[in-house]
Amino acid sequence: MRDILVVVGYAGLVGLSAQLAIRLPFTPVPITGQTFAVLLGGLAVGTRRGTAGMLFYLLLGLVGVPWFAGGQQGISMLAAPSFGYVVGFVFAAGLLGQLARRGFDRHPLTVILALVAGNAIIYLFGAAWLAWRLHLGASQALSLGVTPFLVGDALKAVLAAALLPVAWKLTGRTRGEELPRPQ
């Protein structure tokens, strides 16, 4: 039961943070709080629960829960230039859970490295989808879908690192506790 609550809570946190959305006039990708929530939760809840939480988030958003950026929802999101970032959340959460299991969540430097890796996964999926949907070259996709967000995402990563002990408490984990190996 606890695992289900953690998965639903993680998805809910990302959905709630997605409502903090600022549209920029020069890119179809908004600034949101999602990345912060994905990074924090991914390190805190582990591989299985993190991946499940982000799959739950993605699937419920596609069937109509208005919790993508700015309340967007539905199957039409598959055509949105920014949908690749949501797909990247699933893979980033899984990677962050794996890194936490390997001890990357136990020292400030490795926490930051893990969060940078998680962000890189999100950017990879997001920029690739953006390029595909808008028929952009790599340089344009980076300038529209990565570069404008680097400073903000660095700040989100620092905040996520600082709040990681709080997230552990909310998920029932303690600092340094080994995460179980995924089955």
PDB file of C-alpha atoms in Angstrom:
ATOM      1  CA  MET A   1       0.000   0.000   0.000  1.00  0.00           C
ATOM      2  CA  ARG A   2       2.867   2.359   0.830  1.00  0.00           C
ATOM      3  CA  ASP A   3       4.375   1.835  -2.622  1.00  0.00           C
ATOM      4  CA  ILE A   4       1.073   2.729  -4.285  1.00  0.00           C
ATOM      5  CA  LEU A   5       0.788   5.880  -2.194  1.00  0.00           C
ATOM      6  CA  VAL A   6       4.362   6.871  -3.061  1.00  0.00           C
ATOM      7  CA  VAL A   7       3.762   6.294  -6.796  1.00  0.00           C
ATOM      8  CA  VAL A   8       0.507   8.281  -6.776  1.00  0.00           C
ATOM      9  CA  GLY A   9       2.057  10.988  -4.594  1.00  0.00           C
ATOM     10  CA  TYR A  10       5.050  11.322  -6.915  1.00  0.00           C
ATOM     11  CA  ALA A  11       2.808  11.630  -9.965  1.00  0.00           C
ATOM     12  CA  GLY A  12       0.654  14.146  -8.101  1.00  0.00           C
ATOM     13  CA  LEU A  13       3.668  16.235  -7.110  1.00  0.00           C
ATOM     14  CA  VAL A  14       4.804  16.401 -10.733  1.00  0.00           C
ATOM     15  CA  GLY A  15       1.263  17.233 -11.881  1.00  0.00           C
ATOM     16  CA  LEU A  16       0.948  19.978  -9.293  1.00  0.00           C
ATOM     17  CA  SER A  17       4.363  21.406 -10.136  1.00  0.00           C
ATOM     18  CA  ALA A  18       3.403  21.446 -13.829  1.00  0.00           C
ATOM     19  CA  GLN A  19       0.822  24.099 -13.020  1.00  0.00           C
ATOM     20  CA  LEU A  20       3.669  26.499 -12.321  1.00  0.00           C
ATOM     21  CA  ALA A  21       4.120  27.255 -16.007  1.00  0.00           C
ATOM     22  CA  ILE A  22       5.546  30.334 -17.675  1.00  0.00           C
ATOM     23  CA  ARG A  23       5.261  30.582 -21.432  1.00  0.00           C
ATOM     24  CA  LEU A  24       8.197  32.153 -23.234  1.00  0.00           C
ATOM     25  CA  PRO A  25       7.539  34.022 -26.501  1.00  0.00           C
ATOM     26  CA  PHE A  26      10.515  32.502 -28.352  1.00  0.00           C
ATOM     27  CA  THR A  27       9.971  28.781 -27.644  1.00  0.00           C
ATOM     28  CA  PRO A  28       7.032  26.370 -27.498  1.00  0.00           C
ATOM     29  CA  VAL A  29       8.508  24.863 -24.321  1.00  0.00           C
ATOM     30  CA  PRO A  30       7.319  26.518 -21.090  1.00  0.00           C
ATOM     31  CA  ILE A  31       9.272  26.928 -17.896  1.00  0.00           C
ATOM     32  CA  THR A  32       7.615  24.692 -15.294  1.00  0.00           C
ATOM     33  CA  GLY A  33       8.212  23.231 -11.880  1.00  0.00           C
ATOM     34  CA  GLN A  34       8.010  19.707 -13.297  1.00  0.00           C
ATOM     35  CA  THR A  35      11.741  19.179 -13.662  1.00  0.00           C
ATOM     36  CA  PHE A  36      12.271  19.993  -9.991  1.00  0.00           C
ATOM     37  CA  ALA A  37       9.638  17.455  -8.925  1.00  0.00           C
ATOM     38  CA  VAL A  38      10.895  14.756 -11.302  1.00  0.00           C
ATOM     39  CA  LEU A  39      14.481  15.141 -10.078  1.00  0.00           C
ATOM     40  CA  LEU A  40      13.630  15.252  -6.390  1.00  0.00           C
ATOM     41  CA  GLY A  41      11.223  12.343  -6.546  1.00  0.00           C
ATOM     42  CA  GLY A  42      13.402  10.256  -8.817  1.00  0.00           C
ATOM     43  CA  LEU A  43      16.226  10.228  -6.279  1.00  0.00           C
ATOM     44  CA  ALA A  44      13.899   9.781  -3.324  1.00  0.00           C
ATOM     45  CA  VAL A  45      11.571   6.971  -4.390  1.00  0.00           C
ATOM     46  CA  GLY A  46      13.760   4.513  -6.295  1.00  0.00           C
ATOM     47  CA  THR A  47      13.712   2.988  -9.741  1.00  0.00           C
ATOM     48  CA  ARG A  48      10.463   1.020  -9.711  1.00  0.00           C
ATOM     49  CA  ARG A  49       8.348   3.543  -7.870  1.00  0.00           C
ATOM     50  CA  GLY A  50       9.880   6.452  -9.779  1.00  0.00           C
ATOM     51  CA  THR A  51       9.328   4.895 -13.179  1.00  0.00           C
ATOM     52  CA  ALA A  52       5.825   3.795 -12.200  1.00  0.00           C
ATOM     53  CA  GLY A  53       5.017   7.277 -10.910  1.00  0.00           C
ATOM     54  CA  MET A  54       6.078   8.937 -14.140  1.00  0.00           C
ATOM     55  CA  LEU A  55       4.265   6.342 -16.290  1.00  0.00           C
ATOM     56  CA  PHE A  56       1.159   6.949 -14.173  1.00  0.00           C
ATOM     57  CA  TYR A  57       1.586  10.706 -14.665  1.00  0.00           C
ATOM     58  CA  LEU A  58       2.042  10.347 -18.422  1.00  0.00           C
ATOM     59  CA  LEU A  59      -0.838   7.902 -18.958  1.00  0.00           C
ATOM     60  CA  LEU A  60      -3.364   9.753 -16.812  1.00  0.00           C
ATOM     61  CA  GLY A  61      -2.472  13.005 -18.547  1.00  0.00           C
ATOM     62  CA  LEU A  62      -3.046  11.376 -21.932  1.00  0.00           C
ATOM     63  CA  VAL A  63      -6.478  10.091 -20.892  1.00  0.00           C
ATOM     64  CA  GLY A  64      -7.603  13.480 -19.683  1.00  0.00           C
ATOM     65  CA  VAL A  65      -6.264  14.473 -16.263  1.00  0.00           C
ATOM     66  CA  PRO A  66      -5.341  18.160 -16.765  1.00  0.00           C
ATOM     67  CA  TRP A  67      -1.958  18.011 -15.108  1.00  0.00           C
ATOM     68  CA  PHE A  68       0.536  18.565 -17.873  1.00  0.00           C
ATOM     69  CA  ALA A  69       2.111  22.035 -18.089  1.00  0.00           C
ATOM     70  CA  GLY A  70      -0.494  24.708 -17.511  1.00  0.00           C
ATOM     71  CA  GLY A  71      -3.386  22.229 -17.228  1.00  0.00           C
ATOM     72  CA  GLN A  72      -2.982  20.663 -20.651  1.00  0.00           C
ATOM     73  CA  GLN A  73      -4.189  17.103 -21.118  1.00  0.00           C
ATOM     74  CA  GLY A  74      -5.425  14.508 -23.561  1.00  0.00           C
ATOM     75  CA  ILE A  75      -4.158  12.421 -26.416  1.00  0.00           C
ATOM     76  CA  SER A  76      -3.601  15.571 -28.476  1.00  0.00           C
ATOM     77  CA  MET A  77      -0.523  16.148 -26.317  1.00  0.00           C
ATOM     78  CA  LEU A  78       1.259  13.585 -28.474  1.00  0.00           C
ATOM     79  CA  ALA A  79       1.436  16.314 -31.125  1.00  0.00           C
ATOM     80  CA  ALA A  80       2.736  18.956 -28.709  1.00  0.00           C
ATOM     81  CA  PRO A  81       6.339  20.017 -29.350  1.00  0.00           C
ATOM     82  CA  SER A  82       7.065  19.736 -25.624  1.00  0.00           C
ATOM     83  CA  PHE A  83       5.692  16.217 -25.059  1.00  0.00           C
ATOM     84  CA  GLY A  84       9.146  14.638 -25.346  1.00  0.00           C
ATOM     85  CA  TYR A  85      10.086  16.171 -22.015  1.00  0.00           C
ATOM     86  CA  VAL A  86       7.242  14.231 -20.367  1.00  0.00           C
ATOM     87  CA  VAL A  87       8.517  11.019 -21.968  1.00  0.00           C
ATOM     88  CA  GLY A  88      11.965  11.928 -20.680  1.00  0.00           C
ATOM     89  CA  PHE A  89      10.563  12.150 -17.138  1.00  0.00           C
ATOM     90  CA  VAL A  90       9.933   8.389 -17.172  1.00  0.00           C
ATOM     91  CA  PHE A  91      13.504   7.579 -18.162  1.00  0.00           C
ATOM     92  CA  ALA A  92      15.022  10.228 -15.885  1.00  0.00           C
ATOM     93  CA  ALA A  93      13.124   8.862 -12.875  1.00  0.00           C
ATOM     94  CA  GLY A  94      14.383   5.356 -13.652  1.00  0.00           C
ATOM     95  CA  LEU A  95      17.966   6.534 -14.039  1.00  0.00           C
ATOM     96  CA  LEU A  96      17.827   8.589 -10.843  1.00  0.00           C
ATOM     97  CA  GLY A  97      16.469   5.600  -8.938  1.00  0.00           C
ATOM     98  CA  GLN A  98      19.328   3.451 -10.245  1.00  0.00           C
ATOM     99  CA  LEU A  99      21.866   6.101  -9.270  1.00  0.00           C
ATOM    100  CA  ALA A 100      20.341   6.371  -5.788  1.00  0.00           C
ATOM    101  CA  ARG A 101      20.551   2.595  -5.390  1.00  0.00           C
ATOM    102  CA  ARG A 102      24.240   2.853  -6.270  1.00  0.00           C
ATOM    103  CA  GLY A 103      24.777   5.458  -3.537  1.00  0.00           C
ATOM    104  CA  PHE A 104      24.714   8.655  -5.586  1.00  0.00           C
ATOM    105  CA  ASP A 105      22.168  10.093  -3.134  1.00  0.00           C
ATOM    106  CA  ARG A 106      24.564  10.009  -0.177  1.00  0.00           C
ATOM    107  CA  HIS A 107      27.041  12.797  -0.883  1.00  0.00           C
ATOM    108  CA  PRO A 108      26.313  16.349  -2.092  1.00  0.00           C
ATOM    109  CA  LEU A 109      28.631  16.124  -5.104  1.00  0.00           C
ATOM    110  CA  THR A 110      27.221  12.823  -6.339  1.00  0.00           C
ATOM    111  CA  VAL A 111      23.665  14.060  -5.723  1.00  0.00           C
ATOM    112  CA  ILE A 112      24.361  16.998  -8.036  1.00  0.00           C
ATOM    113  CA  LEU A 113      25.950  14.671 -10.613  1.00  0.00           C
ATOM    114  CA  ALA A 114      22.876  12.424 -10.494  1.00  0.00           C
ATOM    115  CA  LEU A 115      20.555  15.402 -10.906  1.00  0.00           C
ATOM    116  CA  VAL A 116      22.572  16.658 -13.877  1.00  0.00           C
ATOM    117  CA  ALA A 117      22.318  13.187 -15.441  1.00  0.00           C
ATOM    118  CA  GLY A 118      18.550  13.174 -14.865  1.00  0.00           C
ATOM    119  CA  ASN A 119      18.232  16.595 -16.445  1.00  0.00           C
ATOM    120  CA  ALA A 120      20.336  15.469 -19.410  1.00  0.00           C
ATOM    121  CA  ILE A 121      17.927  12.585 -20.040  1.00  0.00           C
ATOM    122  CA  ILE A 122      14.959  14.966 -19.933  1.00  0.00           C
ATOM    123  CA  TYR A 123      16.714  17.332 -22.350  1.00  0.00           C
ATOM    124  CA  LEU A 124      17.653  14.484 -24.681  1.00  0.00           C
ATOM    125  CA  PHE A 125      14.072  13.269 -25.055  1.00  0.00           C
ATOM    126  CA  GLY A 126      12.634  16.779 -25.029  1.00  0.00           C
ATOM    127  CA  ALA A 127      14.938  18.303 -27.623  1.00  0.00           C
ATOM    128  CA  ALA A 128      14.693  15.235 -29.871  1.00  0.00           C
ATOM    129  CA  TRP A 129      10.875  15.359 -29.794  1.00  0.00           C
ATOM    130  CA  LEU A 130      10.916  19.118 -30.334  1.00  0.00           C
ATOM    131  CA  ALA A 131      13.187  18.716 -33.362  1.00  0.00           C
ATOM    132  CA  TRP A 132      11.002  15.954 -34.776  1.00  0.00           C
ATOM    133  CA  ARG A 133       7.684  17.772 -34.262  1.00  0.00           C
ATOM    134  CA  LEU A 134       8.911  21.125 -35.597  1.00  0.00           C
ATOM    135  CA  HIS A 135      11.363  19.785 -38.214  1.00  0.00           C
ATOM    136  CA  LEU A 136      14.339  21.501 -36.605  1.00  0.00           C
ATOM    137  CA  GLY A 137      18.030  20.849 -36.833  1.00  0.00           C
ATOM    138  CA  ALA A 138      20.006  19.933 -33.734  1.00  0.00           C
ATOM    139  CA  SER A 139      21.266  23.485 -33.216  1.00  0.00           C
ATOM    140  CA  GLN A 140      17.769  24.969 -33.370  1.00  0.00           C
ATOM    141  CA  ALA A 141      16.364  22.289 -31.069  1.00  0.00           C
ATOM    142  CA  LEU A 142      19.080  23.038 -28.520  1.00  0.00           C
ATOM    143  CA  SER A 143      18.534  26.798 -28.716  1.00  0.00           C
ATOM    144  CA  LEU A 144      14.756  26.425 -28.289  1.00  0.00           C
ATOM    145  CA  GLY A 145      14.575  23.434 -25.989  1.00  0.00           C
ATOM    146  CA  VAL A 146      17.696  23.329 -23.833  1.00  0.00           C
ATOM    147  CA  THR A 147      19.726  26.545 -23.645  1.00  0.00           C
ATOM    148  CA  PRO A 148      16.951  28.812 -22.282  1.00  0.00           C
ATOM    149  CA  PHE A 149      16.381  26.404 -19.392  1.00  0.00           C
ATOM    150  CA  LEU A 150      19.918  25.620 -18.214  1.00  0.00           C
ATOM    151  CA  VAL A 151      20.175  28.252 -15.467  1.00  0.00           C
ATOM    152  CA  GLY A 152      16.675  27.612 -14.132  1.00  0.00           C
ATOM    153  CA  ASP A 153      17.162  23.867 -14.155  1.00  0.00           C
ATOM    154  CA  ALA A 154      20.477  24.246 -12.341  1.00  0.00           C
ATOM    155  CA  LEU A 155      18.631  26.167  -9.623  1.00  0.00           C
ATOM    156  CA  LYS A 156      15.919  23.476  -9.516  1.00  0.00           C
ATOM    157  CA  ALA A 157      18.616  20.813  -9.119  1.00  0.00           C
ATOM    158  CA  VAL A 158      20.209  22.669  -6.202  1.00  0.00           C
ATOM    159  CA  LEU A 159      16.798  23.050  -4.551  1.00  0.00           C
ATOM    160  CA  ALA A 160      16.040  19.344  -5.148  1.00  0.00           C
ATOM    161  CA  ALA A 161      19.377  18.384  -3.580  1.00  0.00           C
ATOM    162  CA  ALA A 162      18.658  20.557  -0.556  1.00  0.00           C
ATOM    163  CA  LEU A 163      15.187  19.062  -0.096  1.00  0.00           C
ATOM    164  CA  LEU A 164      16.228  15.433  -0.593  1.00  0.00           C
ATOM    165  CA  PRO A 165      16.266  14.650   3.175  1.00  0.00           C
ATOM    166  CA  VAL A 166      12.688  15.957   3.428  1.00  0.00           C
ATOM    167  CA  ALA A 167      11.672  13.754   0.490  1.00  0.00           C
ATOM    168  CA  TRP A 168      13.248  10.738   2.193  1.00  0.00           C
ATOM    169  CA  LYS A 169      11.126  11.364   5.267  1.00  0.00           C
ATOM    170  CA  LEU A 170       7.969  11.671   3.204  1.00  0.00           C
ATOM    171  CA  THR A 171       8.702   8.403   1.410  1.00  0.00           C
ATOM    172  CA  GLY A 172       9.749   6.557   4.557  1.00  0.00           C
ATOM    173  CA  ARG A 173      13.439   6.355   3.666  1.00  0.00           C
ATOM    174  CA  THR A 174      16.401   7.436   5.729  1.00  0.00           C
ATOM    175  CA  ARG A 175      19.704   8.911   4.585  1.00  0.00           C
ATOM    176  CA  GLY A 176      22.046   6.257   3.335  1.00  0.00           C
ATOM    177  CA  GLU A 177      19.388   3.540   3.379  1.00  0.00           C
ATOM    178  CA  GLU A 178      19.884   1.097   0.546  1.00  0.00           C
ATOM    179  CA  LEU A 179      17.083   1.055  -1.974  1.00  0.00           C
ATOM    180  CA  PRO A 180      15.940  -2.444  -2.836  1.00  0.00           C
ATOM    181  CA  ARG A 181      17.081  -3.822  -6.184  1.00  0.00           C
ATOM    182  CA  PRO A 182      14.347  -3.625  -8.817  1.00  0.00           C
ATOM    183  CA  GLN A 183      12.651  -6.987  -9.419  1.00  0.00           C
TER     184      GLN A 183
END
